[in-house]
Short mmCIF file of C-alpha atoms in Angstrom, two decimals:
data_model
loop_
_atom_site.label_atom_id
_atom_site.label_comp_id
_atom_site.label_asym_id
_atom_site.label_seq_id
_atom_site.Cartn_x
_atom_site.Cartn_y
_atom_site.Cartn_z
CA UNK A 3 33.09 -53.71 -7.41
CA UNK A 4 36.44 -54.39 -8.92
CA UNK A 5 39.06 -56.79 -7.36
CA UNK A 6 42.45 -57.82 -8.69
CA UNK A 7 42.93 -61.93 -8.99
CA UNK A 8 45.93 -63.69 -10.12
CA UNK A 9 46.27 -64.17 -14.10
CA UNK A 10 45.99 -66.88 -16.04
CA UNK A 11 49.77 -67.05 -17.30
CA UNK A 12 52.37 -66.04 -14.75
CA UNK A 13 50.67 -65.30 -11.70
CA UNK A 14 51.14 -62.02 -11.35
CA UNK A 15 47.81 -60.50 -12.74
CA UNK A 16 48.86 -59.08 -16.03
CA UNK A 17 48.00 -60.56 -19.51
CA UNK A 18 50.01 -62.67 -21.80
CA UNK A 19 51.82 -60.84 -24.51
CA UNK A 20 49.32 -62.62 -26.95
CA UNK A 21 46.44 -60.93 -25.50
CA UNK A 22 44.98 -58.03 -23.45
CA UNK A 23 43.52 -58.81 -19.74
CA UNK A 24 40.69 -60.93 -19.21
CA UNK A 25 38.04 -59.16 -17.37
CA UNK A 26 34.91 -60.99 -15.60
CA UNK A 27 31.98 -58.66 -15.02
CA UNK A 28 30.43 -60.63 -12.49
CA UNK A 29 31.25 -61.56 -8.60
CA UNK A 30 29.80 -64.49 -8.67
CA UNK A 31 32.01 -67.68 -7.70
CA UNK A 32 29.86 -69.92 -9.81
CA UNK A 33 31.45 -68.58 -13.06
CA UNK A 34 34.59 -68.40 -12.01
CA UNK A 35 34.91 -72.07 -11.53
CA UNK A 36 32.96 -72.74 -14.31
CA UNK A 37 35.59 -70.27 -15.97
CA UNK A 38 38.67 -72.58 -14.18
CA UNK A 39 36.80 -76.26 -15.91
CA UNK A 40 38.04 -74.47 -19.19
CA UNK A 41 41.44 -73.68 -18.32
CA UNK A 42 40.69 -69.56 -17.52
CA UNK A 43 41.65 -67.41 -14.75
CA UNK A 44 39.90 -63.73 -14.89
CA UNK A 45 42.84 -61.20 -14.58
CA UNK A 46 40.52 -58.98 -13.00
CA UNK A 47 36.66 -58.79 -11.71
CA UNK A 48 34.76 -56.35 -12.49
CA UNK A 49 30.97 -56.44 -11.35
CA UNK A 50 28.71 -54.31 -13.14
CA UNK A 51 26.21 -53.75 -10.63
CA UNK A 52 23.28 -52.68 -12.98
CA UNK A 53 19.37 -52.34 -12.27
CA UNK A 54 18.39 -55.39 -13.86
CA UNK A 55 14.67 -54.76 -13.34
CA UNK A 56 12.52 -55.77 -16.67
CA UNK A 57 10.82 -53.70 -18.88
CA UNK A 58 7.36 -54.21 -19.46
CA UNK A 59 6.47 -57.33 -21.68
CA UNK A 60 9.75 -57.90 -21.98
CA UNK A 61 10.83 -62.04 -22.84
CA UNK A 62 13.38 -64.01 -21.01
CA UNK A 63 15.67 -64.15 -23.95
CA UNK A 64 15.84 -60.73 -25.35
CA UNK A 65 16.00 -59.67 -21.45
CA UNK A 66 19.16 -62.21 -20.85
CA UNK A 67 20.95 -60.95 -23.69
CA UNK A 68 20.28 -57.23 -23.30
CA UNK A 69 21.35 -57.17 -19.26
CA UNK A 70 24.56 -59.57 -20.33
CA UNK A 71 25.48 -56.98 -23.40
CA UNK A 72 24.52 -53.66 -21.07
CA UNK A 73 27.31 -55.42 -18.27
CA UNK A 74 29.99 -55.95 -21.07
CA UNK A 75 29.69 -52.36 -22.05
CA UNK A 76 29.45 -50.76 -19.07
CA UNK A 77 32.84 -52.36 -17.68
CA UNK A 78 34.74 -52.21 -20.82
CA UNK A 79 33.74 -48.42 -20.50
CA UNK A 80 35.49 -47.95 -16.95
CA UNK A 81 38.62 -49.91 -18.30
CA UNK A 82 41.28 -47.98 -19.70
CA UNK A 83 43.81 -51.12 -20.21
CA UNK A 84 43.53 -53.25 -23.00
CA UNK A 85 40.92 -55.71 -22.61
CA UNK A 86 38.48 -57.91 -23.56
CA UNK A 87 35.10 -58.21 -20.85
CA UNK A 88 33.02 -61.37 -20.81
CA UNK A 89 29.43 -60.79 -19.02
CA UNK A 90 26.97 -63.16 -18.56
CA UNK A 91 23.15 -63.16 -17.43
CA UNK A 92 20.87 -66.43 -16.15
CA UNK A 93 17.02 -65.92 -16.36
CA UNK A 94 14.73 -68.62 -15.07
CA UNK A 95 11.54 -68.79 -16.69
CA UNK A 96 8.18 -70.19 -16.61
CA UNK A 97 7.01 -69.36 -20.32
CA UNK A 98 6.65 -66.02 -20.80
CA UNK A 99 6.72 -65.45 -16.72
CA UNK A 100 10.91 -64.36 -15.66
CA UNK A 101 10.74 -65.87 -12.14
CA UNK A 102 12.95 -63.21 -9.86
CA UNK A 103 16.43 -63.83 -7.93
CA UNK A 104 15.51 -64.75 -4.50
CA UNK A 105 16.44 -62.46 -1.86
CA UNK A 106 14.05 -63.61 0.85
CA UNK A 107 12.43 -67.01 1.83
CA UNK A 108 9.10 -66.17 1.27
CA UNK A 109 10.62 -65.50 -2.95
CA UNK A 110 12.10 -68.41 -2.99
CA UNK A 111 9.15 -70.51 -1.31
CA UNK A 112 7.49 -69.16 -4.32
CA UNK A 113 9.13 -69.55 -6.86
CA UNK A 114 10.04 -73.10 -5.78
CA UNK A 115 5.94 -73.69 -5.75
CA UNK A 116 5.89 -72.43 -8.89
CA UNK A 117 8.92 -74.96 -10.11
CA UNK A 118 7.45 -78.39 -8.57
CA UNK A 119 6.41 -80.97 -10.79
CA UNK A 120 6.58 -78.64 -13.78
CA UNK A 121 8.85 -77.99 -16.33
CA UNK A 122 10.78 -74.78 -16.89
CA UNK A 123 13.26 -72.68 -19.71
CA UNK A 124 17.08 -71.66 -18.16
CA UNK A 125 18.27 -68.35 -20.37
CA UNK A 126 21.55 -67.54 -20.13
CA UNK A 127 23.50 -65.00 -22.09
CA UNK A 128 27.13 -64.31 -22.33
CA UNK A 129 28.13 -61.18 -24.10
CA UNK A 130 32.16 -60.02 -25.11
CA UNK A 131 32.91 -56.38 -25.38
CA UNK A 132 36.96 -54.84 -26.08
CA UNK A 133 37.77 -52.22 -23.68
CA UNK A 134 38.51 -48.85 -26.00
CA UNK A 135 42.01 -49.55 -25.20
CA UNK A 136 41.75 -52.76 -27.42
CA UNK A 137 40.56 -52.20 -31.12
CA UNK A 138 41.32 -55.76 -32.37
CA UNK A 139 38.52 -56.82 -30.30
CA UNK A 140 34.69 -57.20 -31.37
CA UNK A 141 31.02 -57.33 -29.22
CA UNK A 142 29.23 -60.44 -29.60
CA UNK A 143 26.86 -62.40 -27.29
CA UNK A 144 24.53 -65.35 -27.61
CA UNK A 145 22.27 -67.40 -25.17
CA UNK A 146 21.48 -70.68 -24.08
CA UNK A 147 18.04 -72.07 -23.93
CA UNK A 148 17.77 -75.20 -21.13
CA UNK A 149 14.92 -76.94 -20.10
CA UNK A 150 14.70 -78.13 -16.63
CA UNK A 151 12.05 -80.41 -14.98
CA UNK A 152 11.40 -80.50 -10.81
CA UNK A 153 9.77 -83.39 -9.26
CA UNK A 154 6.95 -82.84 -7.50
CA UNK A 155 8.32 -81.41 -4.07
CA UNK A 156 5.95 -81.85 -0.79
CA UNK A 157 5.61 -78.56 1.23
CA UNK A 158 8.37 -80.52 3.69
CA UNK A 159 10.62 -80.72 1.14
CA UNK A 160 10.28 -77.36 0.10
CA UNK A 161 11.07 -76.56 3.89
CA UNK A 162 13.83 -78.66 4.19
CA UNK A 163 15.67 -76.73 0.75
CA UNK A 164 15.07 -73.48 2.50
CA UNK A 165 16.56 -74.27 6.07
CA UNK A 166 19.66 -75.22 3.79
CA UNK A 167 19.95 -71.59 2.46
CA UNK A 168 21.80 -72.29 -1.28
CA UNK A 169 18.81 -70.41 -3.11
CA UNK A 170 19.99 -66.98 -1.51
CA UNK A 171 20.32 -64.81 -4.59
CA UNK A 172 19.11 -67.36 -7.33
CA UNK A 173 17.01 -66.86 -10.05
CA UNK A 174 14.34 -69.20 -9.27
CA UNK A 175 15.25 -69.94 -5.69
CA UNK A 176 17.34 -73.01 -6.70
CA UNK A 177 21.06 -73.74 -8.02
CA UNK A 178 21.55 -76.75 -9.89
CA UNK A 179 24.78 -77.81 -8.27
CA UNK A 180 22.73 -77.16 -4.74
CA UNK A 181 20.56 -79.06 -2.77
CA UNK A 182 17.82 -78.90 -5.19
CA UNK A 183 19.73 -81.08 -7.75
CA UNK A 184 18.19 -84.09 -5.54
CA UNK A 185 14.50 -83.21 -7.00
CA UNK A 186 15.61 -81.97 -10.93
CA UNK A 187 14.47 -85.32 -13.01
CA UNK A 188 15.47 -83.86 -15.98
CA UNK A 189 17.69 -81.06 -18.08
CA UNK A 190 17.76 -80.81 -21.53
CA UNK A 191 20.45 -78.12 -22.88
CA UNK A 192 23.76 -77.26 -20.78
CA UNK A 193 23.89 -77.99 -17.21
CA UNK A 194 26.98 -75.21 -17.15
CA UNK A 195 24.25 -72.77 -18.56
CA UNK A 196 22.11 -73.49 -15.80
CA UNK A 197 24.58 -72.89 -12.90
CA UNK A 198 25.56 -69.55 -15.10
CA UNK A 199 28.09 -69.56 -18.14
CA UNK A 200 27.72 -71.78 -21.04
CA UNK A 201 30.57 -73.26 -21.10
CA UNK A 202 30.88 -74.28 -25.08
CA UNK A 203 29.24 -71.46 -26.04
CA UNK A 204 31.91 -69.33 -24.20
CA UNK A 205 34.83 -70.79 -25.17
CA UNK A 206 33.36 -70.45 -29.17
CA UNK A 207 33.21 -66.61 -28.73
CA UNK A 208 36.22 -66.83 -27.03
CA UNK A 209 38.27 -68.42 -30.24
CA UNK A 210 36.64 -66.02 -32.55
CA UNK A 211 38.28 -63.26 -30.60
CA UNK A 212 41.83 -62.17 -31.92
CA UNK A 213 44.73 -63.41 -29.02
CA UNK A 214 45.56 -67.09 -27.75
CA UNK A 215 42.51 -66.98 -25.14
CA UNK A 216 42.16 -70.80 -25.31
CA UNK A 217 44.02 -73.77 -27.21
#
C-alpha cells in the first residue's frame, strides 16, 4: 500500500534540497506519531506487506531484525526517487516463545493469559535502506530489547480489555499506550520501543545517514 502524506519541510510532499524523501514502510499510525514526537513527517508510506511467518527455531531478535531489514529492502526496491526507507518490526516474547499479532479474541485471550503476572521481552527492530536512486545512503538496523511486567489480571479483567478492542492486530494482544497500560507494573528499556519505533535509537541511525534528517 503506498499513500502520499504531506512532507516534512514545505508541505507539499517533496524532500528538502538537503535530502532525498523520507519513506515509512509501515501503515501503522503508532509510528507515525511516534515519528511526529521527533520532529518527522514521512513524505510518503509505503507498507511492505510481507509474510512475516517465522522460520523454524527462529529467536525473537534475529526474527525482528530480519522482517524490519526484508521491509526496508523490499520498498526501497519499488522506489525509483531518491530515498532513504526506515522499517521497523515489534516482537513480543515470552523467552524463546514469539507470542503472535492478535487477529481474533480468542489470540488475544491467550496471549494475554500467557502475559498475567509474568514478565516478558519487547523486540523491536528498525532497519534504513537508500532507494537505488540514492547512493549516498547506507543499510543499517538495530533492535531494542524491553522488558515488560503484567499484573496479575483476573479472567474479568481480561474480559473487560477485550470488550475494549485496542489489542486488534498487536503482538501480544496488548498496546502499551492502550487500555492495558492500567495492569503493566513495570518496563525496563524504551516505552517508544514497545508501542513500535525506538525512538533514540531511530533518530541515531538517522544522524549517521548523509542529509539534514534531524538537528
Amino acid at each position: 500500500m503506498t499513500s502520499a502524506i504531506s512532507g516534512p519541510d514545505d508541505g507539499s510532499g517533496a524532500a528538502s534540497a538537503s535530502r532525498p524523501l523520507l519513506v515509512l514502510a509501515s501503515a501503522s499510525p503508532r509510528r507515525l506519531s511516534l515519528l511526529a514526537q521527533i520532529g518527522l513527517t514521512p513524505d510518503r508510506v509505503d507498507a511492505a506487506d510481507l509474510d512475516e511467518t517465522s522460520a523454524p527455531r527462529e529467536l525473537p531478535l534475529p526474527y525482528a531484525r530480519r522482517l524490519a531489514v526484508e521491509k526496508a529492502a523490499v520498498v526501497a526496491a519499488r522506489t525509483d526517487e531518491p530515498a532513504l526507507i526506515l522499517a521497523a518490526d515489534t516482537v513480543v516474547s515470552m523467552g524463546r516463545r514469539i507470542l503472535p499479532k492478535a487477529e481474533d479474541r480468542d489470540t488475544a485471550r491467550t496471549c494475554l493469559e500467557l502475559l498475567s503476572g509474568r514478565r516478558h521481552t519487547v523486540v523491536t527492530a528498525v532497519a534504513l535502506a537508500p532507494s537505488e536512486a540514492w547512493s549516498e545512503g547506507r543499510r543499517c538496523v538495530r533492535a531494542v530489547e524491553t522488558t515488560v511486567t503484567f499484573s496479575r489480571l483476573t479472567e474479568r479483567q481480561i474480559e473487560g480489555l477485550l470488550d475494549l478492542g485496542d489489542w486488534n492486530g498487536k503482538a501480544g494482544g496488548y498496546a502499551l499506550q492502550g487500555h492495558a497500560a492500567s495492569f503493566i507494573r513495570f518496563v525496563s528499556g524504551s516505552p517508544s520501543a514497545v508501542i513500535g519505533l525506538p525512538l533514540f535509537e531511530t533518530a541515531q541511525l538517522l544522524r549517521g545517514q548523509k542529509g539534514a534528517w534531524l538537528t
